[in-house]
Amino acid sequence: MVYLFFQQRALQPMYQASQSFHNLQLLDNSHKCAKYSPMRRNGKTKPVEFSEVDYPQVEYQRRQQFWDPIRLALFTLAIVAIIGIAIGIVTHFVVEDDRSFYYLASFKVTNIKYKENYGMKSSREFIERSHQIERMMSRIFRRSSGGGRFIKSHVIRLSPDEQGMNILMVLMFRYPSTDSAEQIKKRIERILYQSLKTKQLPLTINKSSFTLTSIDSKKMRNLLNSRCGIRMTSSNMPLPASSSTERIVQGRETAMEGEWPWQASLQLIGSGHQCGASLISNTWLLTAAHCFRKNKDPSQWIVTFGTTITPPAVQRSLGKIILHENYHRETNENDIALAQLTTRVEFSNIVQRVCLPDSSIKLPPKTSVFVTGFGSIVDDGPTQNKLRQARVETISTDVCNRKDVYDGLITSGMLCAGFMEGKVDACKGDSGGPLVYDNHDIWYLVGIVSWGQSCALPKKPGVYTRVTQYREWIASKTGI
Ligand code: 4AZ
């Protein structure tokens, strides 16, 4: 195919030249042809005249001149080079195509004592310890010779052991699809054992306890599903942290399916989208209490997941609505509610739960957080069919309570986020939806869109329900 294409292109100009400029060429070359011509009249050289019958003969001679040995050699060389490059490209994309390899690693660490809170995945102790282990794995594999092959690791479980504690984690790599899982396993073990010998690692790993098992992507996803707040692309790759967006008012449409897999849309049958909500387990959603002002009857509501309202990726009905007992519509205090699905949703790359933060977690002012929703992009505008996202920053309660801002209306159960200059904000229809914080690629629900004076006005940032304040209330109603 490649060869034919080249040949056609190489010969085309020659034919064109000889055919289009037939007459002109014959006149132009007349002095050269005359030299060899036997036709002389009156001792004078006459221009050679060719009849149509002579033409193929001339063309043949011209071709013979063109294909002298050097040209022929160069042409053959070029063809061979092109075939070589084509084979290289095909090999690269077909044979050398990389694919993901997943492993379950289990090992003992002997220099750390197990703490009871390690059993709770949302505890600060579990989070900090798992980050330390994941960072260590990253150091081991990223700095090794095949460093670019390591994608990431996730701790699945920390459990007690007489010598310290047991760690169970998944490791993800990308290698050429032609490599076997066994070959890669040997490579991984070699890198790890080498690091145990030569690197100063913060954790003492008992080498003889180390086991590595190759697992498929389904098993890997099931294992990761035991953890919240993880985003994956459809090809089972972890999604990178969102790129910052400068400008749900002045935000952008969400780029990818699965970017905000906990986002839900709460819809009143017959009236469409009303509010956002966040998935916190297979059956529970967290949202704002004010979303149910119009209607508290669960049978009148449906819930959808996915980046568009129509068509939805997944749809469920509601079985139960629990409003906070102390929700006050006049002051917006305790603007939080739970909604339970009639049937559970299975976690996938598109539907996933967000992590609830430990009640002790505090975000300093100006921390980057993301708000997402199907709300309007201008005050009093229509609902958006495509999910939108915006990066905003946390604002301290002291600043938010200033006379020129919200003049003391912000209570301990509220959190302000946005920008003092306005411009980027949640708006009508985003209510009940998530404000999330990324901690080492694990996403935490830190706020619920609650209220604000209009949208995106200067000195009137968005006000969110402070989720950490309601951690015990959520646990008391759901057991989560
Ligand atoms: C609303 O009406 C609403 N700018 C939500 C968020 C904000 C204002 C109003 C914050 O649902």
PDB file of N, CA and C and ligand atoms in Angstrom, residues 249 274-275 290-291 376 379 406 417 424-432 449-457 460-464, ligand 1:
ATOM      1  N   VAL A 249     -21.041  29.452  37.670  1.00  0.00           N
ATOM      2  CA  VAL A 249     -20.965  30.738  36.980  1.00  0.00           C
ATOM      3  C   VAL A 249     -19.478  30.878  36.621  1.00  0.00           C
ATOM      4  N   GLN A 274     -34.039  19.814  40.310  1.00  0.00           N
ATOM      5  CA  GLN A 274     -34.238  20.803  41.373  1.00  0.00           C
ATOM      6  C   GLN A 274     -32.936  21.109  42.088  1.00  0.00           C
ATOM      7  N   CYS A 275     -32.169  20.062  42.340  1.00  0.00           N
ATOM      8  CA  CYS A 275     -30.999  20.220  43.210  1.00  0.00           C
ATOM      9  C   CYS A 275     -29.922  19.194  42.858  1.00  0.00           C
ATOM     10  N   HIS A 290     -32.934  22.386  52.273  1.00  0.00           N
ATOM     11  CA  HIS A 290     -33.863  23.328  51.609  1.00  0.00           C
ATOM     12  C   HIS A 290     -34.349  22.802  50.247  1.00  0.00           C
ATOM     13  N   CYS A 291     -33.657  21.757  49.720  1.00  0.00           N
ATOM     14  CA  CYS A 291     -34.080  21.175  48.439  1.00  0.00           C
ATOM     15  C   CYS A 291     -35.466  20.542  48.543  1.00  0.00           C
ATOM     16  N   SER A 376     -27.749  27.069  37.140  1.00  0.00           N
ATOM     17  CA  SER A 376     -27.706  28.097  36.104  1.00  0.00           C
ATOM     18  C   SER A 376     -26.335  28.760  36.070  1.00  0.00           C
ATOM     19  N   ASP A 379     -27.541  34.414  37.203  1.00  0.00           N
ATOM     20  CA  ASP A 379     -28.611  34.519  38.181  1.00  0.00           C
ATOM     21  C   ASP A 379     -29.957  34.333  37.479  1.00  0.00           C
ATOM     22  N   TYR A 406     -21.039  39.106  54.828  1.00  0.00           N
ATOM     23  CA  TYR A 406     -22.345  38.581  55.222  1.00  0.00           C
ATOM     24  C   TYR A 406     -22.741  39.011  56.633  1.00  0.00           C
ATOM     25  N   ALA A 417     -16.927  29.828  50.385  1.00  0.00           N
ATOM     26  CA  ALA A 417     -15.932  29.565  49.346  1.00  0.00           C
ATOM     27  C   ALA A 417     -16.284  30.352  48.094  1.00  0.00           C
ATOM     28  N   VAL A 424     -16.766  33.779  40.114  1.00  0.00           N
ATOM     29  CA  VAL A 424     -16.911  32.314  40.038  1.00  0.00           C
ATOM     30  C   VAL A 424     -17.740  31.865  41.235  1.00  0.00           C
ATOM     31  N   ASP A 425     -18.796  31.113  40.997  1.00  0.00           N
ATOM     32  CA  ASP A 425     -19.685  30.778  42.108  1.00  0.00           C
ATOM     33  C   ASP A 425     -20.658  29.663  41.717  1.00  0.00           C
ATOM     34  N   ALA A 426     -21.244  29.060  42.755  1.00  0.00           N
ATOM     35  CA  ALA A 426     -22.383  28.164  42.525  1.00  0.00           C
ATOM     36  C   ALA A 426     -23.611  29.057  42.350  1.00  0.00           C
ATOM     37  N   CYS A 427     -24.675  28.516  41.791  1.00  0.00           N
ATOM     38  CA  CYS A 427     -25.867  29.348  41.565  1.00  0.00           C
ATOM     39  C   CYS A 427     -27.121  28.486  41.704  1.00  0.00           C
ATOM     40  N   LYS A 428     -28.275  29.086  41.393  1.00  0.00           N
ATOM     41  CA  LYS A 428     -29.555  28.380  41.524  1.00  0.00           C
ATOM     42  C   LYS A 428     -29.494  27.035  40.786  1.00  0.00           C
ATOM     43  N   GLY A 429     -29.929  25.972  41.483  1.00  0.00           N
ATOM     44  CA  GLY A 429     -29.908  24.655  40.836  1.00  0.00           C
ATOM     45  C   GLY A 429     -28.682  23.841  41.218  1.00  0.00           C
ATOM     46  N   ASP A 430     -27.660  24.555  41.759  1.00  0.00           N
ATOM     47  CA  ASP A 430     -26.477  23.816  42.237  1.00  0.00           C
ATOM     48  C   ASP A 430     -26.683  23.370  43.682  1.00  0.00           C
ATOM     49  N   SER A 431     -27.671  23.981  44.357  1.00  0.00           N
ATOM     50  CA  SER A 431     -27.954  23.669  45.763  1.00  0.00           C
ATOM     51  C   SER A 431     -27.983  22.171  46.018  1.00  0.00           C
ATOM     52  N   GLY A 432     -27.453  21.784  47.176  1.00  0.00           N
ATOM     53  CA  GLY A 432     -27.440  20.384  47.572  1.00  0.00           C
ATOM     54  C   GLY A 432     -26.256  19.635  47.011  1.00  0.00           C
ATOM     55  N   VAL A 449     -23.693  22.800  48.679  1.00  0.00           N
ATOM     56  CA  VAL A 449     -24.132  24.127  48.211  1.00  0.00           C
ATOM     57  C   VAL A 449     -25.408  24.509  48.968  1.00  0.00           C
ATOM     58  N   SER A 450     -25.382  25.662  49.665  1.00  0.00           N
ATOM     59  CA  SER A 450     -26.510  26.023  50.519  1.00  0.00           C
ATOM     60  C   SER A 450     -27.168  27.355  50.133  1.00  0.00           C
ATOM     61  N   TRP A 451     -26.433  28.461  50.227  1.00  0.00           N
ATOM     62  CA  TRP A 451     -27.056  29.755  49.912  1.00  0.00           C
ATOM     63  C   TRP A 451     -26.008  30.801  49.565  1.00  0.00           C
ATOM     64  N   GLY A 452     -26.446  31.979  49.308  1.00  0.00           N
ATOM     65  CA  GLY A 452     -25.577  33.103  48.971  1.00  0.00           C
ATOM     66  C   GLY A 452     -26.449  34.224  48.461  1.00  0.00           C
ATOM     67  N   GLN A 453     -25.902  35.463  48.498  1.00  0.00           N
ATOM     68  CA  GLN A 453     -26.682  36.570  47.954  1.00  0.00           C
ATOM     69  C   GLN A 453     -26.454  36.592  46.452  1.00  0.00           C
ATOM     70  N   SER A 454     -27.467  36.276  45.714  1.00  0.00           N
ATOM     71  CA  SER A 454     -27.371  36.177  44.264  1.00  0.00           C
ATOM     72  C   SER A 454     -26.203  35.246  43.880  1.00  0.00           C
ATOM     73  N   CYS A 455     -25.552  35.463  42.753  1.00  0.00           N
ATOM     74  CA  CYS A 455     -24.471  34.570  42.322  1.00  0.00           C
ATOM     75  C   CYS A 455     -23.293  35.366  41.792  1.00  0.00           C
ATOM     76  N   ALA A 456     -22.134  35.009  42.275  1.00  0.00           N
ATOM     77  CA  ALA A 456     -20.864  35.536  41.746  1.00  0.00           C
ATOM     78  C   ALA A 456     -20.682  37.049  41.937  1.00  0.00           C
ATOM     79  N   LEU A 457     -21.384  37.633  42.914  1.00  0.00           N
ATOM     80  CA  LEU A 457     -21.222  39.076  43.164  1.00  0.00           C
ATOM     81  C   LEU A 457     -19.961  39.304  43.995  1.00  0.00           C
ATOM     82  N   LYS A 460     -19.691  38.572  47.970  1.00  0.00           N
ATOM     83  CA  LYS A 460     -20.830  37.703  48.317  1.00  0.00           C
ATOM     84  C   LYS A 460     -20.527  36.284  47.844  1.00  0.00           C
ATOM     85  N   PRO A 461     -19.559  35.643  48.510  1.00  0.00           N
ATOM     86  CA  PRO A 461     -19.188  34.287  48.069  1.00  0.00           C
ATOM     87  C   PRO A 461     -20.297  33.275  48.347  1.00  0.00           C
ATOM     88  N   GLY A 462     -20.097  32.084  47.833  1.00  0.00           N
ATOM     89  CA  GLY A 462     -21.055  31.004  48.067  1.00  0.00           C
ATOM     90  C   GLY A 462     -20.956  30.534  49.514  1.00  0.00           C
ATOM     91  N   VAL A 463     -22.099  30.156  50.091  1.00  0.00           N
ATOM     92  CA  VAL A 463     -22.098  29.629  51.460  1.00  0.00           C
ATOM     93  C   VAL A 463     -22.525  28.159  51.390  1.00  0.00           C
ATOM     94  N   TYR A 464     -21.730  27.336  52.052  1.00  0.00           N
ATOM     95  CA  TYR A 464     -21.904  25.884  51.976  1.00  0.00           C
ATOM     96  C   TYR A 464     -22.139  25.327  53.381  1.00  0.00           C
TER      97      TYR A 464
HETATM   98  C1  4AZ B   1     -29.869  28.701  45.038  1.00  0.00           C
HETATM   99  O1  4AZ B   1     -30.831  29.473  44.981  1.00  0.00           O
HETATM  100  C2  4AZ B   1     -28.513  29.282  45.264  1.00  0.00           C
HETATM  101  N1  4AZ B   1     -24.259  31.807  44.981  1.00  0.00           N
HETATM  102  C3  4AZ B   1     -27.415  28.439  45.353  1.00  0.00           C
HETATM  103  C4  4AZ B   1     -26.160  28.976  45.557  1.00  0.00           C
HETATM  104  C5  4AZ B   1     -25.979  30.323  45.675  1.00  0.00           C
HETATM  105  C6  4AZ B   1     -27.047  31.172  45.579  1.00  0.00           C
HETATM  106  C7  4AZ B   1     -28.318  30.644  45.364  1.00  0.00           C
HETATM  107  C8  4AZ B   1     -24.600  30.851  45.893  1.00  0.00           C
HETATM  108  O2  4AZ B   1     -29.999  27.473  44.905  1.00  0.00           O
END
